[in-house]
Amino acid sequence: VFGTGPRLEYEILEKLEELLVTADVGVRTTQKIINNLENSIHNIDKNDFQAILHALERELLNVFERNNQREILPQHQSTECKGTPRIILAIGVNGVGKTTSIAKIAHRYKTQGKDILLVAADTFRAAANEQIEILANRANLELVKSQYGADPASVLYDGIISAEKTKKDVVLVDTAGRLHTKVNLMEEIKKMNRVIRKNIHSSNIEVLLIIDSTAGHNAVYQARSFSENLGATGIMLTKLDGTAKGGMVVAIEDELEIPVKLVGIGEGIDDIEDFVPADFVKAILY
Amino acid sequence: VISEKFQNIFRNLKKPGRLTEDNIKAALREVQLVLLEADVNYKVVKEFIGNISEKAVGQQVLKSLQPGQQVIKVVHEELIGLLGKSACSINMAEAQPTVIMVVGLQGGGKTTTSAKLVKYFTKQNYQCSLAAADIYRPAAVKQLEVLGSQLNVPVFTEGNNAVKIATNSVKLASRDSKDIVIIDTAGRLHIDQTLMKELVDMKKATKAQEVLLVVDAMTGQDAVKIAREYQDVLGIDGVILTKMDGDARGGAVISVCAVTGKPVKFIGNGEKLDNLELFYPDRMASRILG
Ligand SMILES: Nc1nc2c(ncn2[C@@H]2O[C@H](COP(=O)(O)OP(=O)(O)OP(=O)(O)O)[C@@H](O)[C@H]2O)c(=O)[nH]1
Ligand SMILES: Nc1nc2c(ncn2[C@@H]2O[C@H](COP(=O)(O)OP(=O)(O)OP(=O)(O)O)[C@@H](O)[C@H]2O)c(=O)[nH]1
Ligand SMILES: [Mg+2]
Ligand SMILES: [Mg+2]
């Protein structure tokens, strides 16, 4: 199918392909975007690389502009489900930054004057409790935890009940890292999700998938699997302070429509920012 | 064992007499997509396909009876070649203890892998000890202590900075006649000059025999930059590819080996301390080809 735009020179197509693939946009998504670009550019000087980049920028922004809801736990649409507490569940594969990120979000809410409760539902990994306990103490955050090896669903339940009793605004739940290919671990997180849904209205639930910006195509498999099992409502993209561009979120937004809401830009408790598509796209292209 | 899916790329090349330079090029374009989807670095892939192209359109292949099989064989062998030798051993020191530093980016699996290495060497009757040189991450020392107690090995933590903890650990390991001391370090970005210098100082002060770079199997295009920086600034002796029990194809390993020229010594295949295996280039090549 030939588009109405000018077909670009092979050298230019290669340059664009290299730019997107090396940013981890993914090879198939890159092909799709470049095809869209060729079908959409009119009245453009085929030799003006800056103009072509500008058109590519628009093409990438089009993917992000389909998703306008980028707020964590967005404002309620109606007043009927305005109950408390609201809840954020951090999920994702091993080592991506779940514990650090949930502490950052909790600290942010605290500085906004919200009453928050952290729940240490990683009862599996060595010193997971100790790690989140230190972060909670440093930021003066209340924490619910249990012993090493306890059932994470019951720690979660205790946390929800405690938050309801003490009228907390937000409960933030840290979970153990798990590869999406491990059926028993996915069953465990699904069970935790059911516990939440039994007690809290869906408009008050944020299932936040934590994705490492250094990840390649596997990030899309992770997103697909977690989304199929639990339904992710948002993504936090971590470690963007490195050299990785995190381009696979383009594929994730394009194919799965899960919005990137937050980014992690360092190891400190304040190293968190709202995700801004325009800035993200510029960092890939320029 | 190369997958059916990969072999299908060459199904059109299996009929003798129908082979042209053009359809080999088309098949190699497919190979390029396979490798990029497996997260092999873009430039590495271009170079790789270029080399294969020369070999594949060479006269011998065009005339052979099973040209498709021939091309697959060339791709597979070239990939194995890039991955270096199999089951490479750790450089043991002439005078004990052998010092091994475990380094890499945040969250890659260094602490877990340090403990796995202890279990691996203990099974071979080496006396091991651990050094907890991550003084930054909350409860990092505690994490290593928990693992050390599971393995019944000492975890050295004395010192007011990471380099001192490392050198003290080597002294204590020597005093206690340990064969191997494994130093767990804090995760750090390859672009963090201060923290990279800490590793350089630590390597110099401990005269470490082995610096092992831990790389997450799901790493994408950034693997090249990470590997290049760690090799140029610090110098590494080997690589450990972790989280191979997932479905990441692991093409980052090609970038790392190509850029550092160093072999992969082990793979991490799970969260338990037994989940450390020797690296086999042929198995890895098959996995990358999907
Ligand atoms: N540079 C950088 N490091 C980060 C960022 N977020 C987390 N980290 C680091 O990544 C490492 C892993 O973070 P954790 O919060 O323990 O990750 P996790 O997902 O909870 O890990 P598991 O619970 O073991 O699965 C730590 O060293 C963090 O300091 C970030 O945005 N930038
Ligand atoms: N599935 C799987 N998980 C692993 C593997 N290796 C490590 N992990 C997990 O990955 C997460 C991070 O491991 P750590 O050992 O804390 O990583 P680290 O590199 O020391 O992290 P920092 O010190 O923060 O840089 C933990 O949840 C580990 O259990 C592996 O081979 N397979
Ligand atoms: Mg954690
Ligand atoms: Mg560690």
XYZ file of C-alpha atoms and ligand atoms in Angstrom:
642
model
C 0.000 0.000 0.000
C 1.682 3.225 -1.065
C 0.988 6.302 0.979
C 0.598 9.782 -0.382
C 3.779 11.078 1.240
C 7.205 11.066 -0.389
C 9.100 7.794 -0.013
C 12.219 8.647 1.917
C 15.746 7.854 0.807
C 17.187 4.550 2.056
C 19.955 6.340 4.000
C 17.416 8.495 5.809
C 15.218 5.501 6.630
C 18.264 3.702 8.036
C 19.125 6.724 10.178
C 15.590 6.911 11.569
C 15.524 3.162 12.150
C 18.814 3.326 14.052
C 17.612 6.279 16.129
C 14.434 4.508 17.254
C 15.792 0.972 17.645
C 18.784 2.110 19.722
C 16.315 3.971 21.981
C 14.628 0.566 22.572
C 11.465 1.571 20.719
C 11.502 -2.011 19.443
C 11.948 -3.228 15.924
C 8.296 -3.840 14.964
C 7.029 -0.597 16.534
C 9.840 1.238 14.739
C 8.746 -0.210 11.395
C 5.157 0.800 12.082
C 6.080 4.350 13.078
C 8.346 4.885 10.084
C 5.628 3.550 7.757
C 3.142 5.969 9.337
C 5.678 8.746 8.892
C 6.096 8.047 5.175
C 2.328 7.942 4.726
C 1.782 11.199 6.535
C 4.485 13.625 5.515
C 3.436 16.010 2.748
C 5.139 19.074 1.333
C 8.358 18.125 3.004
C 11.829 18.469 1.563
C 13.031 14.836 1.472
C 16.566 16.042 2.141
C 15.753 18.217 5.142
C 16.649 15.850 7.977
C 15.578 18.302 10.672
C 12.133 18.586 9.085
C 11.868 14.804 8.925
C 12.877 14.507 12.601
C 10.223 17.058 13.449
C 7.629 14.976 11.613
C 8.858 11.864 13.439
C 8.481 13.708 16.725
C 4.827 14.349 15.814
C 4.368 10.673 14.924
C 5.697 9.567 18.328
C 3.626 12.162 20.166
C 0.543 10.803 18.392
C 1.041 7.515 20.238
C 1.174 9.250 23.621
C -1.655 11.645 22.882
C -4.112 8.747 22.668
C -3.774 8.365 26.442
C -4.672 11.487 28.295
C -5.029 10.092 31.778
C -1.559 10.335 33.293
C -2.460 11.118 36.855
C -1.800 8.583 39.583
C -5.141 7.810 41.255
C -6.975 10.413 39.192
C -9.723 12.573 40.633
C -13.073 10.867 40.975
C -15.562 11.246 38.180
C -18.526 11.087 40.533
C -18.950 11.461 44.257
C -20.477 8.048 44.932
C -17.207 6.119 45.057
C -15.338 8.669 47.085
C -14.491 6.297 49.897
C -11.104 5.953 51.536
C -8.578 4.599 51.479
C -7.403 4.702 47.890
C -4.730 2.180 47.081
C -1.631 1.864 44.893
C -0.192 -1.590 44.221
C 3.396 -1.683 42.910
C 4.086 -4.717 40.728
C 6.826 -5.783 38.367
C 9.728 -8.121 37.736
C 12.755 -8.431 40.012
C 15.040 -5.499 40.664
C 13.235 -2.821 38.640
C 12.782 -0.396 41.540
C 9.375 -1.228 43.090
C 10.385 -0.702 46.728
C 12.294 2.511 46.040
C 9.484 3.824 43.817
C 6.592 3.111 46.179
C 8.535 4.918 48.922
C 9.052 7.914 46.597
C 5.323 8.074 45.812
C 4.434 7.729 49.500
C 6.814 10.561 50.412
C 5.299 12.732 47.700
C 1.776 12.212 49.067
C 3.007 12.915 52.577
C 4.484 16.249 51.505
C 1.068 17.034 49.986
C -0.445 16.567 53.430
C -2.089 13.196 52.774
C -2.342 10.498 55.479
C -0.625 7.515 54.035
C 0.184 3.923 54.982
C 2.929 1.786 53.456
C 2.400 -1.986 53.325
C 5.446 -4.266 53.171
C 3.952 -7.159 51.233
C 7.266 -8.592 49.999
C 7.614 -11.361 52.534
C 9.917 -13.434 50.367
C 13.201 -11.697 49.554
C 16.067 -11.468 52.053
C 15.912 -8.196 54.032
C 12.943 -6.853 52.046
C 11.192 -5.802 55.274
C 14.347 -4.154 56.602
C 14.826 -2.231 53.355
C 11.338 -0.722 53.279
C 11.446 -0.125 57.023
C 14.521 2.095 56.652
C 12.876 4.035 53.803
C 9.689 4.438 55.852
C 11.575 5.651 58.924
C 13.628 8.147 56.947
C 10.501 9.684 55.395
C 8.443 9.394 58.558
C 5.906 7.097 56.930
C 3.702 4.632 58.771
C 4.391 1.031 57.819
C 2.501 -2.265 58.169
C 4.624 -5.380 57.883
C 4.677 -8.994 58.970
C 7.332 -11.620 59.530
C 9.522 -12.971 56.793
C 7.645 -15.780 55.031
C 4.130 -14.626 55.930
C 1.360 -14.824 53.332
C 1.601 -11.537 51.385
C -2.173 -11.454 50.809
C -2.781 -11.439 54.544
C -0.249 -8.651 55.152
C -2.043 -6.703 52.438
C -5.422 -7.388 54.073
C -4.108 -6.263 57.472
C -2.857 -3.092 55.825
C -6.222 -2.323 54.209
C -8.123 -2.913 57.472
C -5.669 -0.772 59.420
C -5.947 2.025 56.836
C -9.743 1.904 56.972
C -9.710 2.040 60.785
C -7.310 4.973 60.933
C -8.921 6.781 57.989
C -5.831 6.911 55.790
C -6.092 8.669 52.425
C -3.797 6.326 50.477
C -2.377 2.837 51.040
C 0.790 2.033 49.092
C 1.633 -1.640 48.703
C 5.098 -2.978 47.852
C 5.208 -6.507 46.457
C 7.953 -9.051 45.774
C 9.625 -9.029 42.381
C 8.300 -11.764 40.130
C 9.021 -12.865 36.577
C 5.763 -12.815 34.596
C 6.600 -16.303 33.335
C 6.241 -17.848 36.800
C 2.672 -19.126 37.039
C 2.608 -19.608 40.825
C 3.946 -16.079 41.429
C 1.383 -14.596 39.018
C -1.333 -16.521 40.893
C -0.046 -14.977 44.123
C -0.319 -11.424 42.809
C -3.745 -12.162 41.290
C -4.905 -13.286 44.718
C -3.625 -10.026 46.223
C -5.508 -8.119 43.528
C -8.727 -9.963 44.444
C -8.230 -9.061 48.130
C -7.974 -5.400 47.126
C -11.018 -5.518 44.839
C -13.127 -7.163 47.555
C -12.473 -4.228 49.838
C -11.921 -1.178 47.659
C -13.851 0.325 44.732
C -12.069 0.016 41.384
C -12.006 3.791 40.904
C -9.816 3.954 43.998
C -7.263 1.409 42.798
C -4.041 2.095 40.919
C -2.206 -1.019 39.730
C 1.177 0.489 38.936
C 3.535 -1.563 36.803
C 7.163 -0.666 37.433
C 9.349 -0.931 34.338
C 13.136 -0.523 34.142
C 14.201 1.879 31.386
C 17.197 -0.338 30.571
C 14.871 -3.157 29.494
C 14.560 -4.162 25.860
C 11.697 -5.986 24.159
C 11.075 -8.021 27.313
C 9.408 -4.965 28.864
C 6.556 -5.361 26.386
C 6.176 -9.048 27.304
C 6.145 -8.025 30.982
C 3.487 -5.376 30.388
C 1.363 -7.729 28.318
C 1.494 -10.507 30.896
C 0.908 -8.334 33.968
C -1.874 -6.558 32.141
C -3.585 -9.811 31.128
C -3.328 -11.176 34.663
C -4.149 -8.073 36.697
C -4.919 -5.128 34.493
C -2.277 -2.432 34.952
C -3.684 1.108 35.225
C -0.363 2.869 34.894
C 3.391 2.555 34.500
C 6.318 4.062 36.331
C 9.489 4.045 34.253
C 12.582 3.880 36.484
C 16.306 4.587 36.140
C 15.903 7.251 33.457
C 18.908 8.991 35.008
C 21.053 6.434 33.181
C 21.727 6.420 29.432
C 18.817 4.153 28.484
C 15.930 5.920 26.748
C 13.135 3.573 27.854
C 11.691 3.515 24.334
C 9.733 0.324 24.861
C 6.986 2.349 26.544
C 6.146 3.589 23.032
C 5.306 -0.002 22.074
C 3.465 -0.525 25.372
C 1.310 2.584 24.925
C 0.715 1.787 21.269
C -0.226 -1.877 21.696
C -1.582 -2.090 25.237
C -2.658 1.497 25.929
C -1.277 1.494 29.483
C -0.283 5.103 30.255
C 3.134 5.967 31.636
C 2.380 8.158 34.644
C 5.657 8.611 36.541
C 9.403 8.356 36.016
C 12.221 7.511 38.419
C 15.320 9.613 37.926
C 17.583 8.501 40.733
C 17.961 6.636 44.008
C 16.862 9.437 46.339
C 13.377 9.751 47.822
C 12.702 12.913 45.777
C 13.936 11.462 42.471
C 10.499 11.114 40.954
C 8.765 13.168 38.265
C 5.535 13.166 36.321
C 5.897 11.620 32.880
C 5.816 14.306 30.187
C 5.493 12.820 26.664
C 6.987 15.874 24.931
C 10.169 15.747 27.023
C 10.428 11.991 26.663
C 10.133 12.108 22.853
C 12.671 14.956 22.604
C 15.159 12.908 24.645
C 14.837 10.053 22.159
C 15.257 12.149 19.018
C 17.621 14.999 19.930
C 18.711 -26.899 18.542
C 17.489 -24.013 16.422
C 13.782 -23.284 16.578
C 11.343 -24.192 13.799
C 10.489 -20.506 13.565
C 14.050 -19.541 12.727
C 14.501 -22.384 10.264
C 11.370 -21.226 8.437
C 13.120 -18.018 7.462
C 15.222 -20.138 5.162
C 12.506 -22.436 3.815
C 12.691 -20.725 0.439
C 16.418 -21.277 0.344
C 16.033 -25.026 0.619
C 15.180 -25.624 -2.998
C 18.428 -25.991 -4.960
C 18.736 -24.111 -8.199
C 16.325 -21.376 -7.027
C 18.845 -19.480 -4.933
C 19.795 -15.923 -5.796
C 21.776 -13.252 -4.057
C 18.474 -11.400 -3.659
C 16.641 -14.060 -1.726
C 19.645 -14.617 0.559
C 19.559 -10.887 1.236
C 15.824 -11.128 2.002
C 16.440 -14.037 4.362
C 19.227 -12.096 6.094
C 16.894 -9.133 6.534
C 14.681 -11.561 8.476
C 17.691 -12.681 10.538
C 18.373 -9.010 11.296
C 14.817 -8.634 12.642
C 15.194 -11.781 14.765
C 18.418 -10.480 16.303
C 17.030 -6.974 16.944
C 13.938 -8.467 18.576
C 16.315 -10.462 20.762
C 17.832 -7.120 21.894
C 21.175 -7.520 20.156
C 22.683 -4.054 19.651
C 21.776 -2.328 16.373
C 25.344 -1.659 15.199
C 26.481 -5.139 16.261
C 23.627 -6.632 14.208
C 24.501 -4.566 11.112
C 28.103 -5.711 11.318
C 27.105 -9.297 11.974
C 24.724 -9.410 8.990
C 27.433 -7.826 6.841
C 29.873 -10.597 7.751
C 27.294 -13.331 7.229
C 26.291 -11.785 3.931
C 29.804 -12.150 2.606
C 29.984 -15.754 3.734
C 26.459 -16.603 2.629
C 26.590 -15.258 -0.871
C 29.968 -16.864 -1.320
C 30.183 -19.341 -4.167
C 30.180 -22.475 -2.016
C 26.782 -21.766 -0.491
C 25.087 -20.878 -3.747
C 26.167 -24.144 -5.278
C 25.474 -26.382 -2.272
C 22.466 -28.700 -2.188
C 21.038 -27.436 1.075
C 21.763 -23.700 0.902
C 19.201 -22.774 3.576
C 20.725 -25.235 6.043
C 24.151 -23.887 5.156
C 23.146 -20.299 5.923
C 21.525 -21.291 9.222
C 24.722 -23.100 10.155
C 26.808 -20.008 9.325
C 24.528 -17.718 11.388
C 24.523 -20.080 14.367
C 28.309 -20.605 14.283
C 29.082 -16.898 13.882
C 26.855 -16.120 16.868
C 28.574 -18.762 18.993
C 31.910 -17.290 17.909
C 30.854 -13.894 19.249
C 29.971 -15.422 22.607
C 33.408 -16.767 23.349
C 34.436 -20.028 24.920
C 32.180 -22.065 27.138
C 32.413 -22.743 30.876
C 35.309 -20.380 31.549
C 36.842 -20.714 34.945
C 37.593 -18.091 37.551
C 41.221 -16.896 37.786
C 42.448 -18.297 41.094
C 45.111 -16.359 42.995
C 48.494 -17.954 43.588
C 48.403 -16.908 47.223
C 44.995 -17.081 48.825
C 42.568 -15.545 49.106
C 41.280 -15.111 45.577
C 39.373 -11.833 45.479
C 36.265 -11.578 43.323
C 34.412 -8.267 42.876
C 30.786 -8.386 41.753
C 29.777 -5.174 39.962
C 27.048 -3.749 37.749
C 23.992 -1.553 37.439
C 21.273 -1.177 40.063
C 18.990 -4.161 40.554
C 20.831 -6.563 38.224
C 21.219 -9.278 40.871
C 24.726 -8.673 42.321
C 23.910 -9.409 45.974
C 22.000 -12.581 45.147
C 24.706 -13.647 42.677
C 27.504 -13.036 45.210
C 25.790 -15.515 47.532
C 25.208 -17.949 44.652
C 28.937 -17.841 43.856
C 29.703 -18.760 47.473
C 27.387 -21.763 47.239
C 28.933 -22.788 43.917
C 32.517 -22.658 45.204
C 31.641 -24.194 48.565
C 30.375 -27.259 46.677
C 33.843 -27.483 45.130
C 35.331 -27.474 48.652
C 36.633 -23.926 48.668
C 36.391 -21.971 51.942
C 34.504 -18.798 51.079
C 33.624 -15.509 52.699
C 31.542 -12.515 51.696
C 32.283 -8.804 51.937
C 29.357 -6.376 52.258
C 30.753 -3.326 50.465
C 27.390 -1.762 49.565
C 27.073 0.952 52.166
C 24.431 2.941 50.280
C 21.357 0.821 49.649
C 19.052 0.506 52.675
C 19.555 -2.917 54.310
C 22.044 -4.065 51.646
C 24.450 -5.279 54.321
C 21.561 -6.998 56.128
C 20.502 -8.677 52.854
C 23.996 -10.143 52.401
C 24.156 -11.157 56.076
C 20.883 -13.069 55.755
C 22.233 -14.913 52.703
C 25.602 -15.485 54.400
C 23.931 -17.069 57.395
C 21.881 -19.334 55.109
C 25.206 -20.484 53.638
C 27.029 -20.565 56.966
C 29.822 -18.281 55.758
C 31.128 -15.114 57.407
C 30.090 -11.733 56.037
C 32.708 -9.018 56.604
C 31.294 -5.537 57.169
C 34.105 -3.653 58.981
C 35.168 -0.316 57.575
C 33.876 3.232 57.218
C 33.877 3.260 53.442
C 33.440 0.712 50.660
C 37.138 0.419 49.755
C 38.136 -0.060 53.427
C 35.450 -2.710 53.879
C 36.864 -4.496 50.843
C 40.518 -4.317 51.977
C 39.628 -5.284 55.575
C 37.692 -8.258 54.228
C 40.690 -9.444 52.236
C 42.918 -9.136 55.348
C 40.442 -11.063 57.492
C 39.890 -13.705 54.811
C 43.636 -14.195 54.606
C 43.954 -14.415 58.414
C 41.159 -17.031 58.470
C 42.682 -18.988 55.553
C 39.695 -18.465 53.278
C 40.295 -19.500 49.676
C 37.901 -16.983 48.155
C 36.407 -13.676 49.241
C 33.504 -12.363 47.191
C 32.861 -8.630 47.398
C 29.281 -7.440 46.840
C 29.284 -3.825 45.670
C 26.562 -1.190 45.343
C 24.732 -0.907 42.042
C 25.952 2.104 40.081
C 25.435 3.764 36.728
C 28.346 3.459 34.292
C 28.160 7.269 33.938
C 28.555 7.966 37.668
C 32.201 9.040 37.721
C 32.519 9.169 41.512
C 31.115 5.687 42.037
C 33.040 4.199 39.115
C 36.213 5.618 40.682
C 35.276 3.864 43.934
C 35.362 0.550 42.045
C 38.689 1.417 40.412
C 40.158 2.224 43.865
C 38.677 -0.970 45.312
C 40.112 -3.139 42.532
C 43.547 -1.574 42.976
C 43.512 -1.804 46.781
C 42.343 -5.439 46.888
C 44.323 -6.592 43.815
C 41.136 -8.415 42.786
C 41.767 -11.381 40.491
C 38.264 -11.319 39.066
C 35.902 -8.444 38.382
C 32.579 -9.906 37.271
C 29.995 -7.684 35.563
C 26.431 -8.683 36.393
C 24.051 -7.995 33.507
C 20.284 -8.438 33.574
C 19.162 -10.684 30.681
C 16.348 -8.257 29.843
C 18.790 -5.385 29.137
C 18.183 -3.764 25.781
C 20.260 -1.521 23.529
C 21.914 0.204 26.508
C 24.039 -2.917 27.137
C 26.689 -1.596 24.755
C 27.156 1.645 26.665
C 27.172 -0.088 30.041
C 29.696 -2.726 28.975
C 31.974 -0.248 27.214
C 32.125 2.082 30.207
C 32.719 -0.696 32.767
C 35.426 -2.217 30.589
C 37.189 1.059 29.734
C 37.047 2.632 33.198
C 37.318 -0.412 35.475
C 38.309 -3.395 33.395
C 36.298 -6.579 33.846
C 37.285 -10.242 33.657
C 33.962 -11.863 33.011
C 30.204 -11.498 32.837
C 27.300 -13.088 34.668
C 23.951 -12.907 32.878
C 21.079 -12.983 35.400
C 17.327 -13.674 35.333
C 17.716 -16.163 32.505
C 14.783 -18.098 33.973
C 12.458 -15.569 32.349
C 11.635 -15.159 28.662
C 14.171 -12.461 27.852
C 16.050 -13.600 24.745
C 19.229 -12.109 26.191
C 20.738 -10.589 23.046
C 22.417 -7.981 25.262
C 25.021 -10.642 25.959
C 26.253 -10.356 22.359
C 26.844 -6.619 22.808
C 28.629 -7.176 26.100
C 30.955 -9.873 24.728
C 31.604 -7.975 21.498
C 32.451 -4.749 23.341
C 34.480 -6.173 26.243
C 36.001 -9.221 24.592
C 35.384 -11.010 27.884
C 33.533 -14.309 28.366
C 30.281 -14.998 30.148
C 31.238 -17.226 33.046
C 27.879 -18.005 34.616
C 24.180 -17.446 34.208
C 21.660 -16.771 36.972
C 18.635 -18.967 36.491
C 16.362 -18.178 39.431
C 16.135 -16.544 42.836
C 17.432 -19.476 44.892
C 21.108 -19.790 45.787
C 21.430 -22.993 43.707
C 20.325 -21.142 40.595
C 23.761 -20.441 39.133
C 24.903 -22.380 36.079
C 27.873 -22.469 33.763
C 27.471 -20.603 30.502
C 27.161 -22.535 27.245
C 27.560 -20.394 24.119
C 25.719 -22.805 21.828
C 22.647 -22.872 24.096
C 22.726 -19.074 24.317
C 22.988 -18.713 20.546
C 19.921 -20.936 20.097
C 18.006 -18.915 22.671
C 18.842 -15.637 20.945
C 17.724 -17.012 17.579
C 14.352 -17.674 19.186
N 19.686 5.150 39.294
C 18.484 4.743 39.705
N 18.407 3.667 40.510
C 17.184 3.292 40.942
C 15.995 3.951 40.545
N 14.950 3.314 41.147
C 15.474 2.305 41.870
N 16.829 2.291 41.753
C 17.775 1.362 42.354
O 17.525 0.084 41.828
C 17.874 -0.919 42.805
C 16.684 -1.834 43.007
O 15.649 -1.090 43.608
P 14.514 -1.796 44.480
O 13.569 -0.731 44.881
O 15.113 -2.646 45.544
O 13.874 -2.742 43.365
P 12.710 -3.788 43.538
O 11.923 -3.825 42.292
O 11.926 -3.499 44.780
O 13.531 -5.148 43.712
P 12.970 -6.562 44.208
O 12.025 -6.282 45.315
O 14.170 -7.299 44.644
O 12.306 -7.179 43.032
C 18.262 -0.151 44.074
O 19.681 -0.072 44.090
C 17.659 1.219 43.862
O 18.341 2.229 44.542
C 16.104 5.086 39.663
O 15.136 5.733 39.250
N 17.377 5.430 39.282
N 14.177 -14.704 38.707
C 15.418 -14.313 39.040
N 15.561 -13.328 39.932
C 16.809 -12.961 40.282
C 17.975 -13.560 39.726
N 19.054 -12.955 40.296
C 18.585 -12.030 41.150
N 17.225 -12.031 41.150
C 16.302 -11.165 41.883
O 16.504 -9.847 41.418
C 16.238 -8.909 42.475
C 17.450 -8.013 42.649
O 18.520 -8.801 43.153
P 19.685 -8.150 44.022
O 20.655 -9.245 44.295
O 19.127 -7.411 45.183
O 20.256 -7.121 42.965
P 21.463 -6.116 43.156
O 22.198 -6.021 41.875
O 22.310 -6.500 44.322
O 20.714 -4.747 43.432
P 21.396 -3.389 43.962
O 22.331 -3.748 45.069
O 20.265 -2.545 44.413
O 22.091 -2.804 42.780
C 15.904 -9.748 43.691
O 14.493 -9.856 43.755
C 16.517 -11.091 43.377
O 15.866 -12.166 44.037
C 17.802 -14.616 38.752
O 18.727 -15.199 38.190
N 16.497 -14.943 38.457
Mg 11.547 -4.678 46.434
Mg 22.774 -5.442 46.005
